[in-house]
Tab-separated table of C-alpha atoms in Angstrom:
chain	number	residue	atom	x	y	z
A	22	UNK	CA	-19.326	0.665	5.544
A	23	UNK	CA	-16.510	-0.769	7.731
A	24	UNK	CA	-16.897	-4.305	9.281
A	25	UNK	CA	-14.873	-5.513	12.213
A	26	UNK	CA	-14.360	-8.929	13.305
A	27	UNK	CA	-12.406	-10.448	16.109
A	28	UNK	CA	-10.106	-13.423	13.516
A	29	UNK	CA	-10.132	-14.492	10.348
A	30	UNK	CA	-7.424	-16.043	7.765
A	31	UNK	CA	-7.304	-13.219	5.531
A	32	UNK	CA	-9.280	-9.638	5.418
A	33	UNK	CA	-7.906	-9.919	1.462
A	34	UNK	CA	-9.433	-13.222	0.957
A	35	UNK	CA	-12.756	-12.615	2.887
A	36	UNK	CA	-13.696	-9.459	0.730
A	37	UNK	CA	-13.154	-11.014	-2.279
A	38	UNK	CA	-15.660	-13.585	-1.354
A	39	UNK	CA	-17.635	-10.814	-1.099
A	40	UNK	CA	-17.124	-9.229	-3.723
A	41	UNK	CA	-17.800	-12.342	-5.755
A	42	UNK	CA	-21.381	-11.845	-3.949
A	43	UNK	CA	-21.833	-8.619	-4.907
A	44	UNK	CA	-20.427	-6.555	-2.511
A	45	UNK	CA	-20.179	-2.800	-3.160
A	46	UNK	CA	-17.128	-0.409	-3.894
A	47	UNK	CA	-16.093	1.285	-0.279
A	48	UNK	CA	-16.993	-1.881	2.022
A	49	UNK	CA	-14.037	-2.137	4.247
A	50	UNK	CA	-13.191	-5.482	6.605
A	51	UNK	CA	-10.790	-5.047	9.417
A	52	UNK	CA	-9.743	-7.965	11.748
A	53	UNK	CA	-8.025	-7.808	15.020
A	54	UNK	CA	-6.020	-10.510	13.932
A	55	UNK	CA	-5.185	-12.767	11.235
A	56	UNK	CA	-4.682	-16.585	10.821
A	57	UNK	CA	-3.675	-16.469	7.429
A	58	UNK	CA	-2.505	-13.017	6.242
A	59	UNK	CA	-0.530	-13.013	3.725
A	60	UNK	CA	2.026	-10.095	1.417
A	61	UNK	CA	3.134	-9.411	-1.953
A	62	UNK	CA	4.302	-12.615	-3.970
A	63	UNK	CA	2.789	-15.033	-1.197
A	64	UNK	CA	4.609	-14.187	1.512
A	65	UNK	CA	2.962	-14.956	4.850
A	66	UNK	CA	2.198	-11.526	6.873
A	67	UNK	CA	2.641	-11.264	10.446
A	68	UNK	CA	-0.631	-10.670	12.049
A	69	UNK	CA	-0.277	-10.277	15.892
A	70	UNK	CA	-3.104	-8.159	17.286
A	71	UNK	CA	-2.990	-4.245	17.530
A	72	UNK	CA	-1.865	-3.862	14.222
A	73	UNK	CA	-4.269	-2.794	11.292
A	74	UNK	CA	-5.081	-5.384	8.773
A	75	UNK	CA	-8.001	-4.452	7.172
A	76	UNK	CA	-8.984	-4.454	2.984
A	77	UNK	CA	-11.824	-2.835	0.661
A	78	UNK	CA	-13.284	-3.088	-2.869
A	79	UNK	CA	-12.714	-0.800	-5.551
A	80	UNK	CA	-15.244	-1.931	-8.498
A	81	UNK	CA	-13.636	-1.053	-12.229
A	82	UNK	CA	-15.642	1.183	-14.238
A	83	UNK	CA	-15.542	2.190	-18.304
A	84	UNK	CA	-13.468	4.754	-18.469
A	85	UNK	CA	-11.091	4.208	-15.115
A	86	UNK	CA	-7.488	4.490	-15.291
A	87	UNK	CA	-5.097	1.421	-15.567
A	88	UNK	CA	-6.383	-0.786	-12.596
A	89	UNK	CA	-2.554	-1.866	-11.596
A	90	UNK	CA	-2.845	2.194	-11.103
A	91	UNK	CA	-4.716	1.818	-7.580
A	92	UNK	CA	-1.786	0.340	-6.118
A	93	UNK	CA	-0.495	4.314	-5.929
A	94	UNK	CA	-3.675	5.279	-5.141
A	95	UNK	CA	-3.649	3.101	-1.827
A	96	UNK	CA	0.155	4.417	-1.313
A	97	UNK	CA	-0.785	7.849	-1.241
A	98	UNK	CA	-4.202	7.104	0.932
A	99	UNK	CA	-1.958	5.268	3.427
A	100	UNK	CA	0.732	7.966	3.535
A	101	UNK	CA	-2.212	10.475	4.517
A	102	UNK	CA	-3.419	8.554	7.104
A	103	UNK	CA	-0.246	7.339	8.303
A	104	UNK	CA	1.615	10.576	8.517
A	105	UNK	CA	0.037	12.061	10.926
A	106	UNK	CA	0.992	9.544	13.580
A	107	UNK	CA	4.984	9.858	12.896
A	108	UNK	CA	7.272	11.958	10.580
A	109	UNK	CA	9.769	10.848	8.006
A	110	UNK	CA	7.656	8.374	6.495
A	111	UNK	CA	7.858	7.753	2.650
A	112	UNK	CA	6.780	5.761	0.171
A	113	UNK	CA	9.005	2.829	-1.343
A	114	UNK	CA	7.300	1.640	-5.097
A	115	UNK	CA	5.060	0.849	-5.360
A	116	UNK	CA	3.559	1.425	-1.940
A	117	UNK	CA	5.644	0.233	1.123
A	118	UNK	CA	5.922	3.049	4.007
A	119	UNK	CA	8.897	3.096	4.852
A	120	UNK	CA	11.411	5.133	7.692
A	121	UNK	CA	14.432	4.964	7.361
A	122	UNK	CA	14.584	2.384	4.952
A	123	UNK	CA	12.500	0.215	7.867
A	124	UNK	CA	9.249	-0.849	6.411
A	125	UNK	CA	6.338	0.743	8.100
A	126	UNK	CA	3.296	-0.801	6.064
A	127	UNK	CA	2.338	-2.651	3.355
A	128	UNK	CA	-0.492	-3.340	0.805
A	129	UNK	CA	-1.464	-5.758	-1.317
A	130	UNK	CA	-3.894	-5.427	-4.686
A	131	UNK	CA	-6.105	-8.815	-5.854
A	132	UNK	CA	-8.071	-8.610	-8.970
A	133	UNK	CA	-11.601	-10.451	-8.784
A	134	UNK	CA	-13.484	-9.920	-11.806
A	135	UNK	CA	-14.491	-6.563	-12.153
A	136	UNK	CA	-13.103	-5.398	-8.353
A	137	UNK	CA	-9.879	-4.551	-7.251
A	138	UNK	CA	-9.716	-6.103	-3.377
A	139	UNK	CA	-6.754	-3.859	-1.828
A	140	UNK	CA	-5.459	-4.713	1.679
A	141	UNK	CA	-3.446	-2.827	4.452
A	142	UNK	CA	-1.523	-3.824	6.845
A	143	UNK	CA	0.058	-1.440	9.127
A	144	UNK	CA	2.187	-2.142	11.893
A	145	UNK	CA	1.083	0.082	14.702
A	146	UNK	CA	1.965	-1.738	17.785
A	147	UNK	CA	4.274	-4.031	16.831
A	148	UNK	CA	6.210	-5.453	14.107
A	149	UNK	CA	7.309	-8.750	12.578
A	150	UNK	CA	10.705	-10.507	14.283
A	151	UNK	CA	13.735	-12.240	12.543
A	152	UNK	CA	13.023	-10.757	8.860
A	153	UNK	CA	15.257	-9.961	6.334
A	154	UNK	CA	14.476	-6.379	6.075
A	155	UNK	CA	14.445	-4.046	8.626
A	156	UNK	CA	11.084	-3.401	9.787
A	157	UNK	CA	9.286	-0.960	12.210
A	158	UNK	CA	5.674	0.517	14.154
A	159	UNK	CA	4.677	3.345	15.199
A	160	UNK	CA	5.101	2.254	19.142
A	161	UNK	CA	8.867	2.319	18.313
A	162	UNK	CA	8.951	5.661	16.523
A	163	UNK	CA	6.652	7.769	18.637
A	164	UNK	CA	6.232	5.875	22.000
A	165	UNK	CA	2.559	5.561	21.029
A	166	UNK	CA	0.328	3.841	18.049
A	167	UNK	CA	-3.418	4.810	17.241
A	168	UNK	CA	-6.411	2.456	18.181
A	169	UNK	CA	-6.843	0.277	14.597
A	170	UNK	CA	-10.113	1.088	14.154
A	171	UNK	CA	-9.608	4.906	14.549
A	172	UNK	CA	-6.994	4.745	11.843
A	173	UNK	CA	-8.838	2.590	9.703
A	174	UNK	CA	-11.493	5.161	9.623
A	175	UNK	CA	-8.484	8.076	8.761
A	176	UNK	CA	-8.086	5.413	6.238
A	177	UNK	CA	-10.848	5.045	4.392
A	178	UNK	CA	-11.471	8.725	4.057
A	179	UNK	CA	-8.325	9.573	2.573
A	180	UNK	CA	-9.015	6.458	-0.036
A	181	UNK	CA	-12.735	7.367	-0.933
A	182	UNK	CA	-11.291	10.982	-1.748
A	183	UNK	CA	-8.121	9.468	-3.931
A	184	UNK	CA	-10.391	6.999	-5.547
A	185	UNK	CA	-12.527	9.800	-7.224
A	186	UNK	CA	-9.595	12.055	-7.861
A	187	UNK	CA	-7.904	8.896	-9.453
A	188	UNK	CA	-11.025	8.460	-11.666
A	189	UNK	CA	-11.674	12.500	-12.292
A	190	UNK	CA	-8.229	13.731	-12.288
A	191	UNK	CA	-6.143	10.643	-14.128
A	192	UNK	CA	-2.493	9.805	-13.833
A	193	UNK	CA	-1.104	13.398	-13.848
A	194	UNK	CA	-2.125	14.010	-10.681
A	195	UNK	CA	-2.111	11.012	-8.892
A	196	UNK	CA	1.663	10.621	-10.197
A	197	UNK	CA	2.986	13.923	-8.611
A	198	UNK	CA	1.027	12.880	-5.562
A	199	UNK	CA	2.883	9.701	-5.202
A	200	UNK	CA	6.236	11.404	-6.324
A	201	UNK	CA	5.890	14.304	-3.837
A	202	UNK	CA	5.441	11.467	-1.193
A	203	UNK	CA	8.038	8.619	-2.196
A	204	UNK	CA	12.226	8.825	-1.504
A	205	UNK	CA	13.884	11.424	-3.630
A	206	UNK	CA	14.993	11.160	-7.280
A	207	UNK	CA	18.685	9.742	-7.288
A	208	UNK	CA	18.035	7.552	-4.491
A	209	UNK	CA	19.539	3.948	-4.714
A	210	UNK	CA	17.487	0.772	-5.438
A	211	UNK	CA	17.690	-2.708	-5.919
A	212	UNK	CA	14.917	-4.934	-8.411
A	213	UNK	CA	14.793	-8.065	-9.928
A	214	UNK	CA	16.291	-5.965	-13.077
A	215	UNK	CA	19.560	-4.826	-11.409
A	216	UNK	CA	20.576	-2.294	-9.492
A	217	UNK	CA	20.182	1.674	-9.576
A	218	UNK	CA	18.777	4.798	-9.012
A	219	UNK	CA	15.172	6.129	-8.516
A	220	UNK	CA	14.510	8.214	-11.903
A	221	UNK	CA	10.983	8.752	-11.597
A	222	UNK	CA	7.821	7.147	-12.362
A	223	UNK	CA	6.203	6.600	-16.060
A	224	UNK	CA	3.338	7.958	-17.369
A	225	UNK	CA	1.561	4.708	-16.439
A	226	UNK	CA	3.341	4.548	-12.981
A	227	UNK	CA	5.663	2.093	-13.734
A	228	UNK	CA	9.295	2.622	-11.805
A	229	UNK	CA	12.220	4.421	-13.856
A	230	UNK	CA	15.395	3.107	-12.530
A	231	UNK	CA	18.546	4.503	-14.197
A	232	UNK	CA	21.483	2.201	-14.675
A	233	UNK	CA	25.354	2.588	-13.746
A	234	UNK	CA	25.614	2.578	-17.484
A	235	UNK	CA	23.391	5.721	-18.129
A	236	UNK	CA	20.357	3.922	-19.571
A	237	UNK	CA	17.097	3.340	-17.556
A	238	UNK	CA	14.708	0.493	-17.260
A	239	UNK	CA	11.213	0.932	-17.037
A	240	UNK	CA	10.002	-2.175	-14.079
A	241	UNK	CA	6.394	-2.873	-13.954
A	242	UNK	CA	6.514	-5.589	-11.066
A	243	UNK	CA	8.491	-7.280	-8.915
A	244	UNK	CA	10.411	-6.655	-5.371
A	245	UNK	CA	12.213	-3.364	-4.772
A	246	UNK	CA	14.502	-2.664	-2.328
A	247	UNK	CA	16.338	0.266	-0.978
A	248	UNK	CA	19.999	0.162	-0.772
């Protein structure tokens, strides 16, 4: 079920209000535009309208993989849905789009109680002024950006489907799907750990980042930037 409404605050903090009530895994809540929006580490998000900003419940069951696994899950959803608007898109860890280095789209995974609350944000039409990063939308790549609500749809497909291969295929699979999407092996990085090469994800999907020094550190949060 998708819902759409005109403004809110947050899509992220409205569904986990209802989850709280008892909301059920695949209800989806996009917004035209957001008051309050908000990214990884509490970072305000940009919400002018014609972008997607939109967010979904994913309730933990006995037996799922590691729930800080869905944030690869939503990567690789996003990448489907998002690819076939512009080429050259990849996925930064653990799931920024990215071209050319410019972020594309970003998500952001809550835990309330026994749900997961994931939320997108996609820059279709337009994209965030004086940043740090470089940043991007499709308008600028292509000339042209989908309706929201038409790739919100796109969207939640390509989720319900990676949702029950994450929990009926495991971490093999959705590993090599994130891997075959995300910047090459070799390529450089910066973390909160250091600097230094992509080497790969764990087992668990944690980021492998090999040293100048030879040895590798396994990171299992925090910002990562390419170089």
């Amino acid at each position: 079920m998708i819902r759409s409404v005109a403004e809110t605050g947050s899509t992220n903090e409205d569904v986990a209000a209802l989850a709280r009530g008892g909301a059920e895994e695949g209800l989806w809540l996009r917004a035209d535009r957001q008051t309050g929006g908000k990214g990884r580490q509490g970072r305000q998000w940009e919400s002018p309208s014609g972008n997607l900003y939109a967010s979904t419940i994913v309730r933990l069951r006995s037996g799922d993989p590691p729930a800080p696994s869905l944030a690869l899950v939503a990567a690789v959803a996003l990448h489907e849905a998002v690819s076939h608007h512009a080429d050259g898109i990849t996925i930064k860890w653990p799931n920024d789009l990215v071209v050319d280095g410019a972020k594309l789209a970003g998500i952001l995974l809550e835990r309330e109680g026994d749900a997961v609350i994931a939320g997108f944000g996609v820059n279709l039409a337009a994209c965030p002024e004086k940043v740090e990063r470089p940043v991007t939308s499709l308008r600028q790549l292509t000339n042209a950006a989908p309706e929201p609500a038409a790739l919100l749809q796109t969207l939640a497909d390509a989720f319900g489907q990676r949702v029950r291969r994450w929990r009926s295929q495991g971490m093999d699979e959705l590993r090599q799907a994130w891997l075959d999407r995300a910047h090459p092996l070799g390529t450089p990085l910066v973390t909160s750990e250091g600097a230094g090469a992509f080497a790969g994800l764990e087992s668990d999907g944690a980021l492998r980042l090999r040293l100048a020094d030879g040895t590798s550190r396994v990171i299992h949060a925090g910002d990562v930037f390419l170089i």
